[in-house]
mmCIF file of C-alpha atoms and ligand atoms in Angstrom:
data_model
loop_
_atom_site.group_PDB
_atom_site.id
_atom_site.type_symbol
_atom_site.label_atom_id
_atom_site.label_comp_id
_atom_site.label_asym_id
_atom_site.label_seq_id
_atom_site.Cartn_x
_atom_site.Cartn_y
_atom_site.Cartn_z
ATOM 1 C CA MET A 1 0.000 0.000 0.000
ATOM 2 C CA GLU A 2 1.374 3.348 -1.088
ATOM 3 C CA GLU A 3 2.154 5.817 1.724
ATOM 4 C CA ASN A 4 -0.437 8.576 1.845
ATOM 5 C CA ARG A 5 2.255 11.203 1.302
ATOM 6 C CA GLU A 6 3.562 9.464 -1.820
ATOM 7 C CA ARG A 7 0.211 9.296 -3.540
ATOM 8 C CA PRO A 8 0.163 11.559 -6.610
ATOM 9 C CA ILE A 9 -1.622 14.874 -7.026
ATOM 10 C CA GLY A 10 -4.141 14.752 -9.882
ATOM 11 C CA ILE A 11 -4.323 17.828 -12.108
ATOM 12 C CA PHE A 12 -6.701 18.214 -15.025
ATOM 13 C CA ASP A 13 -7.621 20.697 -17.698
ATOM 14 C CA SER A 14 -9.586 20.855 -20.919
ATOM 15 C CA GLY A 15 -6.329 20.467 -22.866
ATOM 16 C CA VAL A 16 -2.680 21.443 -22.722
ATOM 17 C CA GLY A 17 -3.272 24.832 -21.046
ATOM 18 C CA GLY A 18 -3.244 23.289 -17.576
ATOM 19 C CA LEU A 19 0.453 22.603 -18.031
ATOM 20 C CA THR A 20 0.989 26.225 -16.957
ATOM 21 C CA VAL A 21 -0.503 25.164 -13.615
ATOM 22 C CA VAL A 22 1.574 21.962 -13.492
ATOM 23 C CA LYS A 23 4.635 24.152 -14.002
ATOM 24 C CA GLN A 24 3.763 26.235 -10.938
ATOM 25 C CA VAL A 25 2.898 23.191 -8.811
ATOM 26 C CA LEU A 26 6.236 21.560 -9.682
ATOM 27 C CA LYS A 27 8.066 24.786 -8.862
ATOM 28 C CA GLU A 28 6.402 24.920 -5.445
ATOM 29 C CA LEU A 29 6.423 21.151 -4.801
ATOM 30 C CA PRO A 30 9.254 19.475 -6.753
ATOM 31 C CA ASN A 31 9.018 16.222 -4.774
ATOM 32 C CA GLU A 32 5.378 15.543 -5.512
ATOM 33 C CA ASN A 33 4.244 12.926 -8.008
ATOM 34 C CA ILE A 34 1.806 14.326 -10.551
ATOM 35 C CA VAL A 35 -0.780 12.711 -12.811
ATOM 36 C CA TYR A 36 -2.046 15.133 -15.436
ATOM 37 C CA PHE A 37 -5.073 14.668 -17.624
ATOM 38 C CA GLY A 38 -5.778 16.998 -20.563
ATOM 39 C CA ASP A 39 -9.033 16.540 -22.458
ATOM 40 C CA THR A 40 -7.464 17.393 -25.809
ATOM 41 C CA ALA A 41 -10.150 15.516 -27.773
ATOM 42 C CA ARG A 42 -12.945 17.723 -26.401
ATOM 43 C CA VAL A 43 -11.183 21.067 -25.885
ATOM 44 C CA PRO A 44 -12.326 23.876 -25.716
ATOM 45 C CA TYR A 45 -14.532 23.793 -22.639
ATOM 46 C CA GLY A 46 -14.787 27.572 -22.544
ATOM 47 C CA THR A 47 -17.439 27.758 -25.270
ATOM 48 C CA LYS A 48 -19.608 24.953 -23.883
ATOM 49 C CA SER A 49 -22.635 24.925 -21.584
ATOM 50 C CA ARG A 50 -22.340 24.441 -17.823
ATOM 51 C CA GLU A 51 -24.011 21.001 -18.139
ATOM 52 C CA THR A 52 -21.474 19.784 -20.673
ATOM 53 C CA ILE A 53 -18.512 21.233 -18.780
ATOM 54 C CA THR A 54 -19.717 19.502 -15.597
ATOM 55 C CA HIS A 55 -20.304 16.199 -17.382
ATOM 56 C CA PHE A 56 -16.783 16.279 -18.845
ATOM 57 C CA ALA A 57 -15.246 17.364 -15.539
ATOM 58 C CA MET A 58 -16.867 14.436 -13.688
ATOM 59 C CA GLN A 59 -15.309 12.013 -16.159
ATOM 60 C CA ASP A 60 -11.944 13.763 -15.776
ATOM 61 C CA VAL A 61 -12.119 13.403 -11.975
ATOM 62 C CA ARG A 62 -13.171 9.746 -12.181
ATOM 63 C CA PHE A 63 -10.220 9.041 -14.463
ATOM 64 C CA LEU A 64 -7.777 10.634 -12.002
ATOM 65 C CA LEU A 65 -9.319 8.720 -9.104
ATOM 66 C CA SER A 66 -8.112 5.509 -10.756
ATOM 67 C CA PHE A 67 -4.558 6.582 -9.769
ATOM 68 C CA ASN A 68 -5.396 6.822 -6.065
ATOM 69 C CA VAL A 69 -4.587 10.554 -6.125
ATOM 70 C CA LYS A 70 -4.474 12.307 -2.748
ATOM 71 C CA MET A 71 -6.053 15.494 -4.061
ATOM 72 C CA ILE A 72 -7.227 17.025 -7.315
ATOM 73 C CA VAL A 73 -6.327 20.428 -8.718
ATOM 74 C CA VAL A 74 -8.788 21.774 -11.262
ATOM 75 C CA ALA A 75 -6.398 23.764 -13.451
ATOM 76 C CA CYS A 76 -9.141 24.753 -15.878
ATOM 77 C CA ASN A 77 -10.785 28.101 -15.088
ATOM 78 C CA SER A 78 -13.884 27.172 -17.101
ATOM 79 C CA VAL A 79 -14.421 24.080 -14.907
ATOM 80 C CA SER A 80 -13.416 25.858 -11.692
ATOM 81 C CA SER A 81 -15.923 28.634 -12.342
ATOM 82 C CA ASN A 82 -18.853 26.472 -13.484
ATOM 83 C CA SER A 83 -18.600 23.088 -11.819
ATOM 84 C CA ILE A 84 -16.424 23.168 -8.697
ATOM 85 C CA ASP A 85 -19.334 23.045 -6.229
ATOM 86 C CA ILE A 86 -20.843 20.000 -7.906
ATOM 87 C CA LEU A 87 -17.476 18.234 -8.020
ATOM 88 C CA LYS A 88 -16.918 18.919 -4.320
ATOM 89 C CA ARG A 89 -20.372 17.556 -3.516
ATOM 90 C CA LYS A 90 -19.993 14.415 -5.624
ATOM 91 C CA PHE A 91 -16.491 13.367 -4.612
ATOM 92 C CA THR A 92 -15.024 12.990 -1.153
ATOM 93 C CA LEU A 93 -11.349 13.714 -1.794
ATOM 94 C CA PRO A 94 -10.027 17.308 -1.587
ATOM 95 C CA ILE A 95 -10.632 19.218 -4.818
ATOM 96 C CA ILE A 96 -9.155 22.651 -5.281
ATOM 97 C CA GLY A 97 -9.959 25.059 -8.111
ATOM 98 C CA VAL A 98 -8.257 28.234 -9.274
ATOM 99 C CA ILE A 99 -10.991 30.849 -8.704
ATOM 100 C CA ASP A 100 -10.745 31.346 -4.951
ATOM 101 C CA ALA A 101 -6.950 31.585 -5.024
ATOM 102 C CA GLY A 102 -6.982 34.050 -7.948
ATOM 103 C CA ALA A 103 -9.682 36.237 -6.390
ATOM 104 C CA GLN A 104 -7.933 36.276 -3.018
ATOM 105 C CA ALA A 105 -4.645 37.388 -4.581
ATOM 106 C CA ALA A 106 -6.370 40.152 -6.580
ATOM 107 C CA CYS A 107 -7.985 41.467 -3.387
ATOM 108 C CA GLN A 108 -4.587 41.513 -1.707
ATOM 109 C CA TYR A 109 -2.811 43.274 -4.559
ATOM 110 C CA THR A 110 -5.302 45.959 -5.543
ATOM 111 C CA ARG A 111 -4.730 49.437 -4.196
ATOM 112 C CA SER A 112 -7.453 51.327 -6.074
ATOM 113 C CA GLY A 113 -10.099 48.597 -5.820
ATOM 114 C CA LYS A 114 -10.386 48.472 -9.632
ATOM 115 C CA ILE A 115 -9.911 44.842 -10.611
ATOM 116 C CA GLY A 116 -10.087 43.323 -14.100
ATOM 117 C CA VAL A 117 -10.771 39.692 -14.982
ATOM 118 C CA ILE A 118 -10.188 38.061 -18.354
ATOM 119 C CA GLY A 119 -11.068 34.478 -19.277
ATOM 120 C CA THR A 120 -13.152 32.280 -21.570
ATOM 121 C CA ASP A 121 -16.863 32.942 -22.223
ATOM 122 C CA ALA A 122 -17.777 30.175 -19.769
ATOM 123 C CA THR A 123 -15.634 31.691 -17.019
ATOM 124 C CA ILE A 124 -16.705 35.307 -17.505
ATOM 125 C CA GLU A 125 -20.423 34.514 -17.941
ATOM 126 C CA SER A 126 -20.455 32.367 -14.789
ATOM 127 C CA ARG A 127 -19.427 35.504 -12.810
ATOM 128 C CA ALA A 128 -17.511 33.206 -10.455
ATOM 129 C CA TYR A 129 -14.476 35.505 -10.188
ATOM 130 C CA GLN A 130 -16.683 38.592 -9.861
ATOM 131 C CA ARG A 131 -18.733 36.997 -7.056
ATOM 132 C CA LYS A 132 -15.659 35.740 -5.205
ATOM 133 C CA ILE A 133 -13.983 39.144 -5.364
ATOM 134 C CA GLU A 134 -17.113 40.899 -4.115
ATOM 135 C CA GLU A 135 -17.353 38.408 -1.290
ATOM 136 C CA LYS A 136 -13.702 38.687 -0.278
ATOM 137 C CA CYS A 137 -13.040 42.403 -0.507
ATOM 138 C CA SER A 138 -16.354 44.082 -1.296
ATOM 139 C CA VAL A 139 -14.829 45.732 -4.366
ATOM 140 C CA LYS A 140 -17.491 47.063 -6.705
ATOM 141 C CA ASN A 141 -15.329 48.117 -9.658
ATOM 142 C CA ILE A 142 -14.835 44.770 -11.351
ATOM 143 C CA LEU A 143 -14.428 44.758 -15.098
ATOM 144 C CA ALA A 144 -14.650 41.401 -16.854
ATOM 145 C CA ARG A 145 -14.372 40.285 -20.470
ATOM 146 C CA SER A 146 -13.609 37.195 -22.467
ATOM 147 C CA CYS A 147 -10.597 37.152 -24.789
ATOM 148 C CA PRO A 148 -11.200 34.082 -26.962
ATOM 149 C CA LEU A 149 -8.412 34.756 -29.464
ATOM 150 C CA PHE A 150 -5.764 34.499 -26.750
ATOM 151 C CA VAL A 151 -6.264 30.712 -26.641
ATOM 152 C CA PRO A 152 -5.242 29.935 -30.248
ATOM 153 C CA LEU A 153 -2.526 32.604 -30.117
ATOM 154 C CA ALA A 154 -0.942 30.871 -27.116
ATOM 155 C CA GLU A 155 -1.232 27.445 -28.752
ATOM 156 C CA GLU A 156 0.308 28.731 -31.964
ATOM 157 C CA GLY A 157 3.175 30.286 -30.032
ATOM 158 C CA PHE A 158 2.074 33.761 -31.183
ATOM 159 C CA THR A 159 2.729 35.316 -27.815
ATOM 160 C CA GLY A 160 4.760 38.415 -28.675
ATOM 161 C CA GLY A 161 4.993 40.992 -31.469
ATOM 162 C CA LYS A 162 2.540 43.101 -33.432
ATOM 163 C CA ILE A 163 -0.398 40.695 -33.897
ATOM 164 C CA PRO A 164 -0.942 39.622 -30.263
ATOM 165 C CA GLU A 165 -0.281 43.199 -29.200
ATOM 166 C CA MET A 166 -3.017 44.573 -31.495
ATOM 167 C CA ILE A 167 -5.481 41.939 -30.285
ATOM 168 C CA ALA A 168 -4.613 42.618 -26.655
ATOM 169 C CA GLU A 169 -5.040 46.375 -27.232
ATOM 170 C CA LYS A 170 -8.528 45.738 -28.579
ATOM 171 C CA TYR A 171 -9.584 43.388 -25.784
ATOM 172 C CA LEU A 172 -8.103 45.458 -22.982
ATOM 173 C CA VAL A 173 -9.067 48.966 -24.088
ATOM 174 C CA GLU A 174 -11.773 49.346 -21.447
ATOM 175 C CA MET A 175 -9.575 47.896 -18.699
ATOM 176 C CA LYS A 176 -7.026 50.583 -19.540
ATOM 177 C CA GLU A 177 -9.558 53.407 -19.772
ATOM 178 C CA LYS A 178 -11.062 52.504 -16.426
ATOM 179 C CA GLN A 179 -7.542 52.163 -14.991
ATOM 180 C CA VAL A 180 -7.772 48.756 -13.389
ATOM 181 C CA ASP A 181 -4.656 48.255 -11.261
ATOM 182 C CA THR A 182 -4.925 44.454 -10.964
ATOM 183 C CA LEU A 183 -5.802 42.026 -13.733
ATOM 184 C CA ILE A 184 -6.576 38.328 -13.250
ATOM 185 C CA LEU A 185 -5.379 36.089 -16.094
ATOM 186 C CA GLY A 186 -8.393 33.812 -15.662
ATOM 187 C CA CYS A 187 -7.540 31.193 -18.280
ATOM 188 C CA THR A 188 -4.775 28.589 -18.333
ATOM 189 C CA HIS A 189 -3.458 29.927 -21.644
ATOM 190 C CA TYR A 190 -3.068 33.577 -20.726
ATOM 191 C CA PRO A 191 0.163 33.371 -18.687
ATOM 192 C CA LEU A 192 1.925 32.702 -21.998
ATOM 193 C CA LEU A 193 0.807 36.149 -23.157
ATOM 194 C CA ALA A 194 1.681 37.831 -19.861
ATOM 195 C CA SER A 195 4.463 40.020 -21.193
ATOM 196 C CA THR A 196 2.311 41.295 -24.093
ATOM 197 C CA ILE A 197 -0.582 41.939 -21.702
ATOM 198 C CA GLN A 198 1.788 43.706 -19.315
ATOM 199 C CA ASP A 199 3.120 45.925 -22.134
ATOM 200 C CA VAL A 200 -0.408 46.865 -23.178
ATOM 201 C CA MET A 201 -1.674 47.500 -19.641
ATOM 202 C CA GLY A 202 1.469 49.255 -18.426
ATOM 203 C CA GLU A 203 4.028 48.162 -15.906
ATOM 204 C CA ASP A 204 2.124 49.460 -12.868
ATOM 205 C CA VAL A 205 -0.716 46.985 -13.383
ATOM 206 C CA MET A 206 -0.398 43.830 -11.311
ATOM 207 C CA LEU A 207 -1.100 40.637 -13.280
ATOM 208 C CA VAL A 208 -2.459 37.732 -11.230
ATOM 209 C CA ASP A 209 -1.723 34.208 -12.448
ATOM 210 C CA PRO A 210 -4.170 31.929 -10.584
ATOM 211 C CA GLY A 211 -1.826 28.987 -11.286
ATOM 212 C CA VAL A 212 0.863 30.595 -9.136
ATOM 213 C CA GLU A 213 -1.640 31.259 -6.364
ATOM 214 C CA VAL A 214 -3.206 27.791 -6.437
ATOM 215 C CA ALA A 215 0.228 26.134 -6.233
ATOM 216 C CA LYS A 216 0.860 27.971 -2.945
ATOM 217 C CA ARG A 217 -2.503 26.758 -1.651
ATOM 218 C CA VAL A 218 -1.776 23.171 -2.609
ATOM 219 C CA LYS A 219 1.478 23.328 -0.660
ATOM 220 C CA LYS A 220 -0.283 24.816 2.357
ATOM 221 C CA TYR A 221 -3.025 22.201 2.243
ATOM 222 C CA LEU A 222 -0.620 19.274 1.959
ATOM 223 C CA THR A 223 1.579 20.583 4.750
ATOM 224 C CA GLU A 224 -1.301 21.247 7.130
ATOM 225 C CA ASN A 225 -2.812 17.828 6.460
ATOM 226 C CA GLU A 226 0.435 15.877 6.676
ATOM 227 C CA LEU A 227 0.153 14.856 3.055
ATOM 228 C CA TYR A 228 3.255 16.704 1.887
ATOM 229 C CA ASN A 229 5.690 14.359 0.125
ATOM 230 C CA ASP A 230 8.956 14.745 2.029
ATOM 231 C CA SER A 231 10.861 12.270 -0.135
ATOM 232 C CA PRO A 232 14.408 13.514 -0.919
ATOM 233 C CA TYR A 233 13.899 12.632 -4.592
ATOM 234 C CA SER A 234 12.187 14.640 -7.325
ATOM 235 C CA GLY A 235 8.681 13.458 -8.041
ATOM 236 C CA SER A 236 7.596 11.850 -11.295
ATOM 237 C CA SER A 237 4.963 13.273 -13.638
ATOM 238 C CA LYS A 238 2.711 11.256 -15.906
ATOM 239 C CA PHE A 239 0.657 12.773 -18.693
ATOM 240 C CA TYR A 240 -2.601 11.420 -20.098
ATOM 241 C CA LEU A 241 -4.599 12.952 -22.930
ATOM 242 C CA SER A 242 -7.860 12.060 -24.661
ATOM 243 C CA ASP A 243 -6.193 12.714 -28.006
ATOM 244 C CA ILE A 244 -2.582 13.211 -29.011
ATOM 245 C CA PRO A 245 -2.911 16.348 -31.095
ATOM 246 C CA ARG A 246 -0.609 17.141 -33.978
ATOM 247 C CA HIS A 247 2.480 19.110 -32.891
ATOM 248 C CA PHE A 248 1.587 18.280 -29.296
ATOM 249 C CA GLU A 249 5.188 18.185 -28.107
ATOM 250 C CA LYS A 250 6.054 21.674 -29.303
ATOM 251 C CA VAL A 251 2.871 23.207 -27.886
ATOM 252 C CA ALA A 252 3.193 21.356 -24.566
ATOM 253 C CA GLU A 253 6.795 22.393 -24.166
ATOM 254 C CA ASN A 254 5.790 26.053 -24.442
ATOM 255 C CA PHE A 255 3.179 25.629 -21.749
ATOM 256 C CA LEU A 256 5.281 23.552 -19.364
ATOM 257 C CA GLY A 257 8.512 25.436 -20.025
ATOM 258 C CA GLY A 258 10.499 22.278 -20.735
ATOM 259 C CA PRO A 259 10.359 18.905 -22.449
ATOM 260 C CA ILE A 260 7.422 16.663 -21.617
ATOM 261 C CA PRO A 261 7.494 12.850 -21.314
ATOM 262 C CA SER A 262 5.442 10.998 -23.944
ATOM 263 C CA PRO A 263 1.739 11.262 -23.122
ATOM 264 C CA VAL A 264 -0.568 8.247 -22.992
ATOM 265 C CA LYS A 265 -3.903 8.345 -24.830
ATOM 266 C CA VAL A 266 -7.038 7.432 -22.856
ATOM 267 C CA THR A 267 -10.682 6.948 -23.797
ATOM 268 C CA ILE A 268 -12.219 9.413 -21.386
ATOM 269 C CA GLU A 269 -15.810 8.524 -22.336
ATOM 270 C CA ASP A 270 -15.304 5.216 -20.494
ATOM 271 C CA TYR A 271 -15.117 6.985 -17.128
HETATM 272 N N1 DGL B 1 -8.331 25.657 -19.998
HETATM 273 C C1 DGL B 1 -9.390 26.566 -20.320
HETATM 274 C C2 DGL B 1 -9.598 27.545 -19.165
HETATM 275 O O1 DGL B 1 -8.722 27.781 -18.350
HETATM 276 C C3 DGL B 1 -9.130 27.321 -21.610
HETATM 277 C C4 DGL B 1 -9.343 26.516 -22.854
HETATM 278 C C5 DGL B 1 -10.774 26.046 -23.032
HETATM 279 O O2 DGL B 1 -11.648 26.845 -23.415
HETATM 280 O O3 DGL B 1 -11.021 24.886 -22.784
HETATM 281 O O4 DGL B 1 -10.667 28.080 -19.031
#
């Protein structure tokens, strides 16, 4: 029987974007074993209905449970914002999403109380970030908008230069006009465009990467619950996908910031 501490952390996302969260978790917790699932056959989730997102997310969780994971990190903002409560009700293991951590950080960083949130349609329309921020710091000036083109730009590696800059200018014009001082990058793909977004918004604007914030929470949770893997060796990471997309390796490397071991294909509909 595997020691509780050595059991892996399960992390899932609608596709490869969640690798930006894996990157932060590994930075914070290099000794942990990770099992990642990316639903590359059914991505994007961000354009789908709450029912479909929840249905997919339940299958993703059930798949990860087959690895005896000690906790699950929902890297996907679209799932975290639409389905986290249902997942927490249906499953007994600890499940942690990115919304609370991102909202908390934004409340801590803002000085003017003007906070911006960008994400997929599913995330923005759910108002999950907006509600969490209002609850945590009673800020009323929250500006939110979806930036759908950022997802393919990040996947194509179009993260700097004229084209992403023009698109960012268009999406963020109101955020700039209203002078938000803190902006949540509420989608797994957006950290890849952080430097372009920073250039457009100006250097005084604080960008919040919920992946960074959730990694700190995972560490805190594991430590407080004596689940922290104190092995002296680096952990191992395994990657499972519902489809192996073309050019996967190149795209994944950009998101993870380094080479990725060969992923294994799974039939997620079976779960
Ligand atoms: N991973 C998704 C998110 O963070 C973005 C891609 C998608 O729409 O599935 O919301």
